[in-house]
C-alpha cells in the first residue's frame, strides 16, 4: 500500500518533469509568432511573453503579488485557492446529494425518468458563463452571500455525472440478488439501502470523480462572471497584467490545478474507504 | 414407486401445490406454457428432488413455491398458509446455483442478512451466525470477504444464510451445479447432516440423477412443454445415509428407475440436458 503510494508519487513527479521539459523545448524551438495547422492558428507563440520559462514561474511564486508587498504570491494564491476549494466542496457535496436523490427518484419511478432525463441532459448545455451573473443577481434578492450562488453553480455542473452514474448503478443490480431480497419480502427502501445502493458503489464513485472536477470548473468559471474573489477571479486579474508580468498568471494556474487535484484526491480517499473490502478490479 | 396421484393434503403439509399451471407472456407471440397442471404434496421433513430435461419448469415450480411468481392457475400452500403469506413470514430459505453473496459484506454479515431484515438484535444475530458458521464448518472464516473463499465455501455460506432464520423449508436450485465432483459429494453429505439436525424440509432442483437419488426420499421426474410431473420415485436409503449408501443396491436400483422415467419423459419431448454423474 505504502509502496504503491510512493511509486505513484514518483510517477507524478516524473510526469511533471516531462511536462516542464516539453514546455521548455517548445519555448526554445517553437515558432516565435505561433503557427498554423491545416490553416488554423492553433500553435501558441513561443515568445517569452506568452510562454515564460518554467523557472521564472517558479521564482515568481516567491515574489509578492504587487510590488511593495511582503506576502509572496504563492501565499496569496493559496488563499484564493482555499476559498475556491471550499466553494467547490460545498458545490460538490450539494451536487452529490441532489444527483443521487434524483437518480433514486428516477430509478423508482420510470415516469420520472422519462419526464426528467431530457431536462437533466439539457441543463448541462446551458452556458454557465451567461447564467452565472443572472443567478448571482437573483441571489441578491434572497439576501444570501454571493459565494453560496457560486457554490450552487458548481453543484449544477457536479450533479449531472453523479446522477447519470448512480442511475446506471442502481439499475444494474443482479436479478438473483433482487430475487433474494424479494424472498425476504424486503421493502423497496430496505432493498435500496441493503442491496441496490452498495451494489451501485462501483458506478457511483467514477461519477463522483467526474463530479468533483466539474464542481471545480463550475466554481472557477462562475467566479469570473460574478466577481467572487477566488482563484478563478485571480487568474483573470493576473491575465490582464500578462504583458508586464507574464509569469504571474501561471501562479494562479498552479493554484487552480492544485485545487482540482485536492478535490479529486478527496474522492479517491472516499473510494479507498468504501471499496477497501471489495474484490480488486478485474477479478470477481 | 408410485405415480403422481395426489396424496390427500392435510394442513400440516409443508408444501401443497394444487392444480398449478404457469404461462409466461400469455396471449403474446412469445407465450410459453412452462407448467401445466401440477399437483404435488410435500410432507414435513421430506427431501424432494425435482429432476427433468432443461426447460421443463423446475426453476419455475420452485419460484412458484417461493411466491416469486404467481401461478396462472391453481394454488400453492406453504405450511398451511398461502405462498405469499409464507414469504412475508419468511417461512423458507433459498439458495441458488450462484451463491449470490453480497460482496461488500463479510461472511458473518452475509449470514446475518435475513436476521437483520427480521429485526433481530445484534447480540441475537451474533449468536445465531456463530451457530450457523459452526454448522457449515466455517467458523474460522467469519471475517473473510466472500471473494476470498473458494466456490464450495461460498456455497456453504449461502446455505448457512438460507438456514440462518431456521426456516422450516429450504428451496434450492442446482446449488452444487458449479462445484467439482469431490466438493459436490462432500457438500451433499454436509447438506444431509445440516438438514437432519435442523429437521428442515427441502425442495431441491438438480440435473444429476445420482445426486437426486442420494439426497432424496422422493424424486420428482418432470417432462417439458408443458412441464408436468411424469413420475414420483420413492427412495429408501434410510435416514442415516452416508458415503457407503452410494454402493448400496437400493441406490443403483433407484438410479435406474429415475433414468428410465427420464427416458420416458425425454421421448415425449425429444429434449436433452440430463447428466449421468
Ligand atoms: N421469466 C420468464 N419469462 C418467460 N419465460 C420464462 C420465464 N422463466 C422461464 N420461462 C420459460 O419457462 C420454461 C421453463 O423454464 P425453467 O427455468 O423453469 O426451466 P428449468 O427446468 O429450470 O430449466 P433448467 O434445467 O435449464 O434450469 C422455459 O421454456 C423458459 O423459457
Ligand atoms: Mg432452472
Coordinates of C-alpha atoms in Angstrom, one line a residue, chain B residues 128-234:
Chain B
X128 CA -27.1 -17.4 15.5
X129 CA -24.5 -16.6 12.9
X130 CA -21.8 -18.2 15.1
X131 CA -24.0 -21.3 15.4
X132 CA -24.6 -21.4 11.6
X133 CA -20.8 -20.9 10.9
X134 CA -20.2 -23.9 13.2
X135 CA -22.7 -25.9 11.3
X136 CA -21.1 -25.3 7.9
X137 CA -17.6 -25.6 9.4
X138 CA -16.5 -22.1 8.5
X139 CA -16.1 -20.6 12.0
X140 CA -12.5 -19.5 11.1
X141 CA -13.7 -17.5 8.2
X142 CA -16.4 -15.3 9.8
X143 CA -14.5 -12.1 9.0
X144 CA -13.4 -13.1 5.5
X145 CA -15.0 -11.5 2.4
X146 CA -16.9 -13.8 0.1
X147 CA -14.4 -13.3 -2.8
X148 CA -11.6 -14.6 -0.5
X149 CA -13.4 -18.0 -0.3
X150 CA -13.4 -21.0 -2.7
X151 CA -16.6 -21.7 -4.6
X152 CA -17.6 -24.6 -2.3
X153 CA -17.0 -22.4 0.8
X154 CA -19.2 -19.6 -0.8
X155 CA -21.9 -22.1 -1.4
X156 CA -21.7 -23.3 2.2
X157 CA -22.1 -19.6 3.3
X158 CA -25.1 -19.3 1.1
X159 CA -26.7 -22.4 2.6
X160 CA -25.9 -21.1 6.1
X161 CA -27.6 -17.8 5.1
X162 CA -30.6 -19.7 3.8
X163 CA -30.9 -21.7 7.1
X164 CA -30.0 -18.8 9.5
X165 CA -33.5 -18.0 10.4
X166 CA -34.2 -21.7 11.0
X167 CA -36.9 -21.8 8.2
X168 CA -38.9 -25.0 8.2
X169 CA -38.5 -25.1 4.4
X170 CA -35.4 -24.9 2.2
X171 CA -35.6 -24.3 -1.5
X172 CA -32.5 -25.0 -3.6
X173 CA -32.0 -24.5 -7.3
X174 CA -28.9 -26.5 -8.5
X175 CA -26.9 -25.3 -5.6
X176 CA -24.0 -27.6 -6.3
X177 CA -24.0 -27.2 -10.1
X178 CA -20.8 -25.2 -10.2
X179 CA -18.8 -27.5 -8.0
X180 CA -16.4 -30.2 -8.9
X181 CA -17.3 -33.8 -8.2
X182 CA -15.4 -34.2 -4.9
X183 CA -16.6 -31.0 -3.4
X184 CA -20.1 -31.8 -4.6
X185 CA -20.2 -35.2 -2.9
X186 CA -18.8 -33.6 0.3
X187 CA -21.5 -30.9 0.2
X188 CA -24.2 -33.4 -0.4
X189 CA -23.3 -35.2 2.8
X190 CA -23.0 -31.8 4.6
X191 CA -26.4 -30.8 3.4
X192 CA -28.0 -34.0 4.7
X193 CA -26.3 -33.6 8.0
X194 CA -27.4 -30.0 8.4
X195 CA -31.0 -30.6 7.3
X196 CA -31.3 -33.6 9.6
X197 CA -30.1 -31.6 12.5
X198 CA -32.5 -28.7 11.8
X199 CA -35.4 -31.0 10.7
X200 CA -35.7 -28.9 7.5
X201 CA -38.0 -29.9 4.6
X202 CA -36.1 -29.5 1.3
X203 CA -37.1 -29.0 -2.3
X204 CA -34.0 -29.5 -4.4
X205 CA -33.6 -28.9 -8.1
X206 CA -30.8 -30.8 -9.8
X207 CA -29.6 -32.2 -13.2
X208 CA -27.8 -35.1 -11.7
X209 CA -29.5 -38.4 -11.2
X210 CA -27.1 -39.8 -8.5
X211 CA -27.4 -36.5 -6.6
X212 CA -31.2 -36.7 -6.6
X213 CA -31.2 -40.3 -5.5
X214 CA -28.6 -39.9 -2.9
X215 CA -30.2 -36.9 -1.2
X216 CA -33.9 -37.5 -1.6
X217 CA -36.6 -39.7 -0.1
X218 CA -38.7 -38.7 -3.2
X219 CA -37.5 -37.9 -6.7
X220 CA -40.0 -36.0 -8.8
X221 CA -39.4 -36.6 -12.5
X222 CA -40.7 -33.9 -14.9
X223 CA -41.2 -33.7 -18.6
X224 CA -41.3 -30.4 -20.7
X225 CA -43.7 -28.5 -22.8
X226 CA -45.7 -28.0 -20.8
X227 CA -43.9 -29.0 -17.7
X228 CA -45.6 -31.9 -16.0
X229 CA -44.8 -34.5 -13.3
X230 CA -44.4 -37.8 -15.1
X231 CA -43.4 -39.9 -12.1
X232 CA -42.5 -39.7 -8.4
X233 CA -39.9 -42.3 -7.3
X234 CA -39.6 -43.2 -3.6

